[in-house]
PDB file of C-alpha atoms in Angstrom:
ATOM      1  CA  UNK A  65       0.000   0.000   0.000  1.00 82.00           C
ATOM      2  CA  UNK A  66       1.123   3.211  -0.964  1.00 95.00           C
ATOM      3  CA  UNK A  67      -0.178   5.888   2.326  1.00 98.00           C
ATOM      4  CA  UNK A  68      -1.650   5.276   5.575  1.00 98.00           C
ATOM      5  CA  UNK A  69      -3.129   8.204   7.568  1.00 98.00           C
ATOM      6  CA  UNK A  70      -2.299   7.288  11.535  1.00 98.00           C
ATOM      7  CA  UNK A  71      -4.635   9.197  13.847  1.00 98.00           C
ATOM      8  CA  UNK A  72      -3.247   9.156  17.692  1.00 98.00           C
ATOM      9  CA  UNK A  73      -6.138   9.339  20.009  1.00 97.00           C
ATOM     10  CA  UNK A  74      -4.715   7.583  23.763  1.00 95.00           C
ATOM     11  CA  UNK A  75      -7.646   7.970  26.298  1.00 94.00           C
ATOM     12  CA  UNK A  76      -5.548   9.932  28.803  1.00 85.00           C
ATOM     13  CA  UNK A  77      -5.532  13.004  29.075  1.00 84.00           C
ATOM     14  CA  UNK A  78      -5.151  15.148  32.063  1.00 80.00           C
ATOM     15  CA  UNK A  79      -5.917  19.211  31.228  1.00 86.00           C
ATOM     16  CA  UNK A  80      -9.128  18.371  29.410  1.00 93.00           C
ATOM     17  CA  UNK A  81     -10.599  15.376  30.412  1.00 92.00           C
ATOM     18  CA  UNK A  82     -11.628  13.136  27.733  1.00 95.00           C
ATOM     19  CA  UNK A  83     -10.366  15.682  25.500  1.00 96.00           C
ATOM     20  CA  UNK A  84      -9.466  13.161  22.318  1.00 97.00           C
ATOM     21  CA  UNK A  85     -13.624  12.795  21.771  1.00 97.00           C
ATOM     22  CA  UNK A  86     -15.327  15.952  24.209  1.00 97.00           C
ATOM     23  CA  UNK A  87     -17.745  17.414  21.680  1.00 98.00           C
ATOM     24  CA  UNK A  88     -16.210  20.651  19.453  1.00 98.00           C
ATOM     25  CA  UNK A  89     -19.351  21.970  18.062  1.00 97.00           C
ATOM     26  CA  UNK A  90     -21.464  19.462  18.382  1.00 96.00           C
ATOM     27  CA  UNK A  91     -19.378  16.241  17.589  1.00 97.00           C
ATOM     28  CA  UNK A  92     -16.587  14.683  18.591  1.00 98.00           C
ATOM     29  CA  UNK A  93     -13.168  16.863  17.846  1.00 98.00           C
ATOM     30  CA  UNK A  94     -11.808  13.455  16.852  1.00 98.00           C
ATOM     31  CA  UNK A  95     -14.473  13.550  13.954  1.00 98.00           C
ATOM     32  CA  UNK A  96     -12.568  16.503  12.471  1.00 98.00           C
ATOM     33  CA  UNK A  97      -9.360  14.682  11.730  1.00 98.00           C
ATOM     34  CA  UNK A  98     -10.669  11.635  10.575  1.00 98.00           C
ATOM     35  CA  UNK A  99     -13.207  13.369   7.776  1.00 98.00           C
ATOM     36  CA  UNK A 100      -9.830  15.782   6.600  1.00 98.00           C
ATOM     37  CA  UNK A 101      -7.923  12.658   5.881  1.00 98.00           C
ATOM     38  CA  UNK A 102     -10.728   9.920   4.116  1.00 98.00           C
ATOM     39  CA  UNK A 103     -12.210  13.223   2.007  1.00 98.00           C
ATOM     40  CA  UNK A 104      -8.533  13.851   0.470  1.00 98.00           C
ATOM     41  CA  UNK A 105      -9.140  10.110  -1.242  1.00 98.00           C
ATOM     42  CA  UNK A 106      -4.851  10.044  -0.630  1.00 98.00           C
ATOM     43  CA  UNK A 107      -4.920   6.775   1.666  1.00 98.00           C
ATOM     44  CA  UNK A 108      -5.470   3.319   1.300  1.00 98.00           C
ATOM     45  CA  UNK A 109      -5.672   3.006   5.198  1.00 98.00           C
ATOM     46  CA  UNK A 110      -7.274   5.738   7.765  1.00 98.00           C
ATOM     47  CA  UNK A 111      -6.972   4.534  11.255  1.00 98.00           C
ATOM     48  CA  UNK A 112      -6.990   5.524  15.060  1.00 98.00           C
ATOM     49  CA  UNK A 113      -4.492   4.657  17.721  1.00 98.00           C
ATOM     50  CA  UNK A 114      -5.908   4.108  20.629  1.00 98.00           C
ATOM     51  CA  UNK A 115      -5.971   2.191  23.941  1.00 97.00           C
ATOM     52  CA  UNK A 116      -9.203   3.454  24.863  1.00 97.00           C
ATOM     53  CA  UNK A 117     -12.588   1.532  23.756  1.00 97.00           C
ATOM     54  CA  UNK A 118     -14.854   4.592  23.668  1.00 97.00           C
ATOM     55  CA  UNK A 119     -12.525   6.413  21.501  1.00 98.00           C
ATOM     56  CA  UNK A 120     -12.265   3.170  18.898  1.00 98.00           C
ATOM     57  CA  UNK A 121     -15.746   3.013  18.881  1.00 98.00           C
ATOM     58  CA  UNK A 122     -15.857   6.774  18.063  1.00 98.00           C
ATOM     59  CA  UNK A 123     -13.174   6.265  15.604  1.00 98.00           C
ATOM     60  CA  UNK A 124     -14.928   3.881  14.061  1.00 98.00           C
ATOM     61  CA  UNK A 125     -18.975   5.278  13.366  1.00 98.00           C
ATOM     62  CA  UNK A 126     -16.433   8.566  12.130  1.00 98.00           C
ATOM     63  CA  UNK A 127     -15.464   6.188   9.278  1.00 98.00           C
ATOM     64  CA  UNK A 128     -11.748   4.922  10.462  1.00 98.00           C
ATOM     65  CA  UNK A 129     -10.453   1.651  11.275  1.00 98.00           C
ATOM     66  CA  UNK A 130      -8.853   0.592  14.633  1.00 98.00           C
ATOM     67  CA  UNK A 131      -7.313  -2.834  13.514  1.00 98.00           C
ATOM     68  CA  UNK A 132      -5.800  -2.845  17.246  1.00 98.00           C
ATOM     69  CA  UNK A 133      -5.319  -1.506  20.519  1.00 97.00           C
ATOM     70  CA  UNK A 134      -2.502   0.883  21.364  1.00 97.00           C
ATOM     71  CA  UNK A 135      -0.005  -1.317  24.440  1.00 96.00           C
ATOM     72  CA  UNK A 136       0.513   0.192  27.689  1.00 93.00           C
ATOM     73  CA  UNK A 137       4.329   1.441  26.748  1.00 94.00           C
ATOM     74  CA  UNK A 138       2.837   3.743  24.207  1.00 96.00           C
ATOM     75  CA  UNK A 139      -0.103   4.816  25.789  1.00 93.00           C
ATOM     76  CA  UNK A 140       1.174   6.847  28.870  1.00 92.00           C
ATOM     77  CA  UNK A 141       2.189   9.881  29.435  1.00 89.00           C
ATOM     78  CA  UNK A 142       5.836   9.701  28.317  1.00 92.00           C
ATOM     79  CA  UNK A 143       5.637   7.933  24.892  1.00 94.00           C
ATOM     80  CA  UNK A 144       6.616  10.343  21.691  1.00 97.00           C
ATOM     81  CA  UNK A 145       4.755  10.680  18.651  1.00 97.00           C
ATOM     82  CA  UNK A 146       7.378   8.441  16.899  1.00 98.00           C
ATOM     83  CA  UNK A 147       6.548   5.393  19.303  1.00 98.00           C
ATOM     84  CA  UNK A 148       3.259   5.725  18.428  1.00 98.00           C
ATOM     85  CA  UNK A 149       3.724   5.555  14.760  1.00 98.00           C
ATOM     86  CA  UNK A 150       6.596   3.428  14.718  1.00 98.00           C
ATOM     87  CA  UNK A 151       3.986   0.628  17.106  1.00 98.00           C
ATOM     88  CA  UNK A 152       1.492   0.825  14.162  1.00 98.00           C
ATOM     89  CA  UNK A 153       3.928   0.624  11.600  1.00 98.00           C
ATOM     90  CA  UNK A 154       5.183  -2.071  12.809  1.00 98.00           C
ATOM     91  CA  UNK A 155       1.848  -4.135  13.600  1.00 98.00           C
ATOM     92  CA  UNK A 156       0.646  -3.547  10.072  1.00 98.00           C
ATOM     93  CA  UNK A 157       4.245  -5.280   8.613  1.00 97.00           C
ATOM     94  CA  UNK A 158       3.955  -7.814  11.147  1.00 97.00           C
ATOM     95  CA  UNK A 159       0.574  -8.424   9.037  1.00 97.00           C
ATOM     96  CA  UNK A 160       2.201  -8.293   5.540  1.00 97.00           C
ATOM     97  CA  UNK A 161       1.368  -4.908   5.139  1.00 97.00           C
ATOM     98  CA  UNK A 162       3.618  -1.752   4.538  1.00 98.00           C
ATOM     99  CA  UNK A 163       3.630   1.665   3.203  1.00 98.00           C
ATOM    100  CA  UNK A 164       5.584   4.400   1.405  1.00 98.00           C
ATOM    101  CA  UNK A 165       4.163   7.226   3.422  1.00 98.00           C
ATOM    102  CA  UNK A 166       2.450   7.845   6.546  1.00 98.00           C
ATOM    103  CA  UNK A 167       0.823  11.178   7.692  1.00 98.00           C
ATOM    104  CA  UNK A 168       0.430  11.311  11.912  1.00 98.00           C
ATOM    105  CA  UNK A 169      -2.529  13.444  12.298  1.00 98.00           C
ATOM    106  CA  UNK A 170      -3.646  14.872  15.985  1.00 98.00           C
ATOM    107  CA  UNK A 171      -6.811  13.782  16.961  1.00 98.00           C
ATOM    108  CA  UNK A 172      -7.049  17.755  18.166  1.00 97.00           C
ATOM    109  CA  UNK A 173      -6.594  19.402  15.590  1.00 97.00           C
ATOM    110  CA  UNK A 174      -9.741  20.674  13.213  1.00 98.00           C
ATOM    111  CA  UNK A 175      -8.473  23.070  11.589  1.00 98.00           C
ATOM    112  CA  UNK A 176      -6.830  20.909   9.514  1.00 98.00           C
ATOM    113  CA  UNK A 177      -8.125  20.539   5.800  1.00 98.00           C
ATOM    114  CA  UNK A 178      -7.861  18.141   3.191  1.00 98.00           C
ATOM    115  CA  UNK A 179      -6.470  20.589   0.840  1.00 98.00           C
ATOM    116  CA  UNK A 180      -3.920  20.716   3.390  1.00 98.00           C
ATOM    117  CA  UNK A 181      -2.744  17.097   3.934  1.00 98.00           C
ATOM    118  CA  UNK A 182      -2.936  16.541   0.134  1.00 98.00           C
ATOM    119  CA  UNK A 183      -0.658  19.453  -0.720  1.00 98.00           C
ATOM    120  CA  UNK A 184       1.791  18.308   2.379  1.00 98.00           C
ATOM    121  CA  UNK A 185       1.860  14.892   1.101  1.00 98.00           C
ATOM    122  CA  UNK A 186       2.297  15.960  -2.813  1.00 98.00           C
ATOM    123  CA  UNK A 187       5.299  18.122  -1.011  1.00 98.00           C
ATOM    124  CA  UNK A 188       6.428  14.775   0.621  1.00 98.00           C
ATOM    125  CA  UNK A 189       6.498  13.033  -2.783  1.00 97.00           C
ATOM    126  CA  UNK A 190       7.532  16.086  -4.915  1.00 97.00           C
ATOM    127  CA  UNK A 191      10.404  17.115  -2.462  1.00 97.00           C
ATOM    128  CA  UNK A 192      11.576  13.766  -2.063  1.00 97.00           C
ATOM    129  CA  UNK A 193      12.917  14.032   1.426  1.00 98.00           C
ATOM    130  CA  UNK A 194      12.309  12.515   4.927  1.00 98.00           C
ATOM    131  CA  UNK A 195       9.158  14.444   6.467  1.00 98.00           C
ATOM    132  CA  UNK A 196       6.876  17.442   5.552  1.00 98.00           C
ATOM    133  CA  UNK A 197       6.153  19.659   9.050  1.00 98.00           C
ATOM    134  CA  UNK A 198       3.693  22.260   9.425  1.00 98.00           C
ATOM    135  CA  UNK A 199       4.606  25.379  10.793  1.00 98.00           C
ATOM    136  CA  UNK A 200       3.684  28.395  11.604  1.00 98.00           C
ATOM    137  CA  UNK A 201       5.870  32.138  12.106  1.00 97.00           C
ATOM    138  CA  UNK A 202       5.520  33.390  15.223  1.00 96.00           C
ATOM    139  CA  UNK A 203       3.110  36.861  15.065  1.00 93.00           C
ATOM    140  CA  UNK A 204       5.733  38.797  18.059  1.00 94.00           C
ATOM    141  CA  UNK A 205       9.705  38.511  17.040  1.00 96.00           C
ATOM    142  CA  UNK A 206      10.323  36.037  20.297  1.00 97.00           C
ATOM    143  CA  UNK A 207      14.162  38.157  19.717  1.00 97.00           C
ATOM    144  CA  UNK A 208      12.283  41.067  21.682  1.00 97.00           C
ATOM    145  CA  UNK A 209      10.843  38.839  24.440  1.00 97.00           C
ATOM    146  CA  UNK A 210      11.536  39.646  28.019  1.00 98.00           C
ATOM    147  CA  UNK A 211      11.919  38.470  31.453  1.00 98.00           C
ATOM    148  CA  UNK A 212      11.276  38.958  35.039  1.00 98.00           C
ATOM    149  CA  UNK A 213      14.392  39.191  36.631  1.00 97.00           C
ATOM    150  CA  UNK A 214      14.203  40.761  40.893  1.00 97.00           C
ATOM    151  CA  UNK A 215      10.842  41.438  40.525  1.00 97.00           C
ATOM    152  CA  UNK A 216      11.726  43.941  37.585  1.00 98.00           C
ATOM    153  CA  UNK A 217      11.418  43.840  33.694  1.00 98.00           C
ATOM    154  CA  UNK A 218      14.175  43.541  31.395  1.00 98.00           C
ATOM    155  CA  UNK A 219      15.074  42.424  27.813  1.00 98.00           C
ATOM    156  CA  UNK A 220      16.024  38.396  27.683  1.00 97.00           C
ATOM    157  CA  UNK A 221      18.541  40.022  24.092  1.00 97.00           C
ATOM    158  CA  UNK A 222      18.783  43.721  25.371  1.00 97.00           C
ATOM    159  CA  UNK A 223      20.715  43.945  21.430  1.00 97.00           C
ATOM    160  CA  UNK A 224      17.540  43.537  19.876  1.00 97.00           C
ATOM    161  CA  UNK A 225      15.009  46.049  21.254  1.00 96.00           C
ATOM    162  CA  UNK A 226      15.682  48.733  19.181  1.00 94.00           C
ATOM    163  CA  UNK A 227      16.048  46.791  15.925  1.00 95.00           C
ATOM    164  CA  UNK A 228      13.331  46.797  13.474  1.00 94.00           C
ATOM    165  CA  UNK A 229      10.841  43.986  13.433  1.00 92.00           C
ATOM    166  CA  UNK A 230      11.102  43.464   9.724  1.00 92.00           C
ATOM    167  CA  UNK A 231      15.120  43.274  10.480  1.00 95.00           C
ATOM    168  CA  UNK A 232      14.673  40.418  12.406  1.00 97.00           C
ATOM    169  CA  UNK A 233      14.805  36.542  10.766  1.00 97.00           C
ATOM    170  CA  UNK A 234      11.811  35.295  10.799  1.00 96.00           C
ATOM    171  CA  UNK A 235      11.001  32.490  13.827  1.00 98.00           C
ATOM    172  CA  UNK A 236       8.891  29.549  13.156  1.00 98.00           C
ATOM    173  CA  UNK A 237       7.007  27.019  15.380  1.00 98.00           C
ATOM    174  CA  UNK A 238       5.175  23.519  14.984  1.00 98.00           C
ATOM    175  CA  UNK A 239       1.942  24.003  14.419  1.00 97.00           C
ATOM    176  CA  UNK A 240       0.984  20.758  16.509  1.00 96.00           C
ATOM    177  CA  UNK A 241      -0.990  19.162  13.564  1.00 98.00           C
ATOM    178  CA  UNK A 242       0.024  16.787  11.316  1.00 98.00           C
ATOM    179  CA  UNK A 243       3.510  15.269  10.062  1.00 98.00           C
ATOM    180  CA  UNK A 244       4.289  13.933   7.021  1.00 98.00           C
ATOM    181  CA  UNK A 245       6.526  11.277   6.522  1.00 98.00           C
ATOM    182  CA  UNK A 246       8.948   8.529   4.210  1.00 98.00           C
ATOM    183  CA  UNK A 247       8.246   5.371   5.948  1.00 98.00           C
ATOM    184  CA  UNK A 248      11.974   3.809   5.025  1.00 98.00           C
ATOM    185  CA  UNK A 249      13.033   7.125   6.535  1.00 98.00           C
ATOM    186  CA  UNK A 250      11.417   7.188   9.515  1.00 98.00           C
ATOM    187  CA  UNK A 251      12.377   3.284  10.018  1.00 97.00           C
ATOM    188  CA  UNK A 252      15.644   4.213   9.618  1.00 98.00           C
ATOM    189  CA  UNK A 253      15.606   7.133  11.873  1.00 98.00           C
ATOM    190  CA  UNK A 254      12.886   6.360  14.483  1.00 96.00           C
ATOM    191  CA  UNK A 255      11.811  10.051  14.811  1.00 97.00           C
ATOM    192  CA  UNK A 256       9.843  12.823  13.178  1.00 97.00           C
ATOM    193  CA  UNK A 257      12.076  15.588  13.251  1.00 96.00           C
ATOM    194  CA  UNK A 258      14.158  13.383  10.568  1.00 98.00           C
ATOM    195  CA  UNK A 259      17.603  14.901   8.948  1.00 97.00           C
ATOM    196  CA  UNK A 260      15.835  16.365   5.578  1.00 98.00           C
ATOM    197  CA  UNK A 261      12.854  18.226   6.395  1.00 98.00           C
ATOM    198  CA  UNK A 262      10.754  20.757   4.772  1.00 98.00           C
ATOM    199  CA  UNK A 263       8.256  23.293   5.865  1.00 98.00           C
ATOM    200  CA  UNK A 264       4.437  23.550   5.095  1.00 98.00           C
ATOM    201  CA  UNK A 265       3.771  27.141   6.136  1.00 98.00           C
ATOM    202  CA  UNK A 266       0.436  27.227   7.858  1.00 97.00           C
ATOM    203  CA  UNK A 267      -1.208  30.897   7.608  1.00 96.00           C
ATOM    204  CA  UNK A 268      -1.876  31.901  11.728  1.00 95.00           C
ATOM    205  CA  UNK A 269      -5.658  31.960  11.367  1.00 95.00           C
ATOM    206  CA  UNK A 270      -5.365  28.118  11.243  1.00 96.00           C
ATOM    207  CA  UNK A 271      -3.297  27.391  14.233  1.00 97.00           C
ATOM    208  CA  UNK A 272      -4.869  26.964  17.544  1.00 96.00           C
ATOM    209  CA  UNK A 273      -3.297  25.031  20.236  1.00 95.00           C
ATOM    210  CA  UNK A 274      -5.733  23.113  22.103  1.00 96.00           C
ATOM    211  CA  UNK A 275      -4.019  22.043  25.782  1.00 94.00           C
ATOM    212  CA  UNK A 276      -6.951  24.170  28.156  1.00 96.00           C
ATOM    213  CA  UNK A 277     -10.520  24.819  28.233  1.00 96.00           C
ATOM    214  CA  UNK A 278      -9.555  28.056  27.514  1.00 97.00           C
ATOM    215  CA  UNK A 279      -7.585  27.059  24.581  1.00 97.00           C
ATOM    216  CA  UNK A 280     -10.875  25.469  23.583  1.00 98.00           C
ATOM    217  CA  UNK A 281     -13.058  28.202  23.667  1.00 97.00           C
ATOM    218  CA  UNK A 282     -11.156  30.305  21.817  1.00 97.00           C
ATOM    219  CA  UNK A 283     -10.514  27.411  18.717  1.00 98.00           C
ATOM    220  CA  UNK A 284     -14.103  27.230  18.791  1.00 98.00           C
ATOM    221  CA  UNK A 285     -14.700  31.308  17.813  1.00 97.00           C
ATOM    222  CA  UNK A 286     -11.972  30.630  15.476  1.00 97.00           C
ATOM    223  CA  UNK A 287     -13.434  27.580  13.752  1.00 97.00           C
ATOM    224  CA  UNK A 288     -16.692  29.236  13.524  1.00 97.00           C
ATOM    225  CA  UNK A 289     -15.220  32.284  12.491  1.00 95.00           C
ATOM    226  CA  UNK A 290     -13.501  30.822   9.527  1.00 93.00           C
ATOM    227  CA  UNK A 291     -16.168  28.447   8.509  1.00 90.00           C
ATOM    228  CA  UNK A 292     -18.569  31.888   7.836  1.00 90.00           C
ATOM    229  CA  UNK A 293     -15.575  33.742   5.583  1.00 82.00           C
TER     230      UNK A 293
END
């Protein structure tokens, strides 16, 4: 098979309980993930990681497949991204199946589009390298950031403050989202972050990090914000 989409949805989590299925909108956030990747028609396999029943079963009426259970060493809260995927990637070829790309999609994360994954994954392909990253610039040069130091205020790069924002480089973060990747790359280096990456600038107004019911609130304005431009 050519491209699996591998959705990680563990049943802890601790800041927002039940957070991986807790209804954005009015269904599941977990819905939103699952729907970008089957409507791009890019992979022969859509399916949820999970060690929690009531998430498979959610997983599964959204149209994915959960051909097993996530194991314990994965499912806490220490295990990286890459264990995950490299678990399911190695399940499937322990089942005679294997892939030439993957795309590890957070379960929170719906304000990711099919338009997106497909023109990550063309990037993936067309780019030829080891993993496709979304990212996103950060809106305040972090250069100019500064600290609390005695109870008082200073500059963290006191050499920056009176330079020009546009004279600045440009500072980028993970978006939190989605990663694309070469599967004989990633078996090879057992991470995401792999030696020859490229970028998939996001635009800002489709970031939202999603760790606090605060953080949900305000992804919810957004999402409905966007959906009526």
């Amino acid at each position: 098979m050519e491209n699996i989409a591998i959705i990680t949805a563990r049943g802890g989590s601790k800041r927002i309980p039940r957070k991986n299925i807790k209804p954005f909108l009015g269904k599941p956030i977990l819905e939103y993930s699952i729907e970008a990747a089957l409507k791009t028609e890019l992979f022969d396999e859509v399916m949820v990681s999970t060690d929690d029943e009531e998430i498979a079963q959610a997983a599964l009426k959204a149209g994915a497949k959960v051909p097993f259970l996530r194991s314990a060493g994965t499912a806490n809260d220490f295990a990286t991204t890459a264990e995950v995927i490299g678990e399911v990637l190695d399940k499937y070829a322990r089942r005679g199946i294997t892939f030439c790309h993957a795309c590890c999609i957070y379960p929170t994360a719906p304000f990711v589009t099919p338009e997106a994954l497909k023109e990550a994954m063309h990037l993936l392909e067309q780019e030829q390298v080891d993993s496709v990253i979304p990212v996103v610039k950060f809106s305040f040069p972090p250069q100019r950031c500064v600290v609390i130091r005695n109870g008082r205020l200073v500059p963290k790069w006191p050499e920056n403050m009176r330079k020009r924002s546009q004279d600045l480089e440009p500072l980028y973060h993970d978006c939190g989202q989605f990663y694309c990747l070469n599967v004989e790359s990633f078996r090879r280096q057992r991470a995401v972050w792999m030696e020859n990456v490229v970028p998939f600038v996001q635009e800002e107004r489709m970031v939202q990090d999603i760790d606090t019911l605060e953080d949900w609130e305000i992804a919810e304005i957004k999402y409905r914000i966007i959906m009526e431009t």
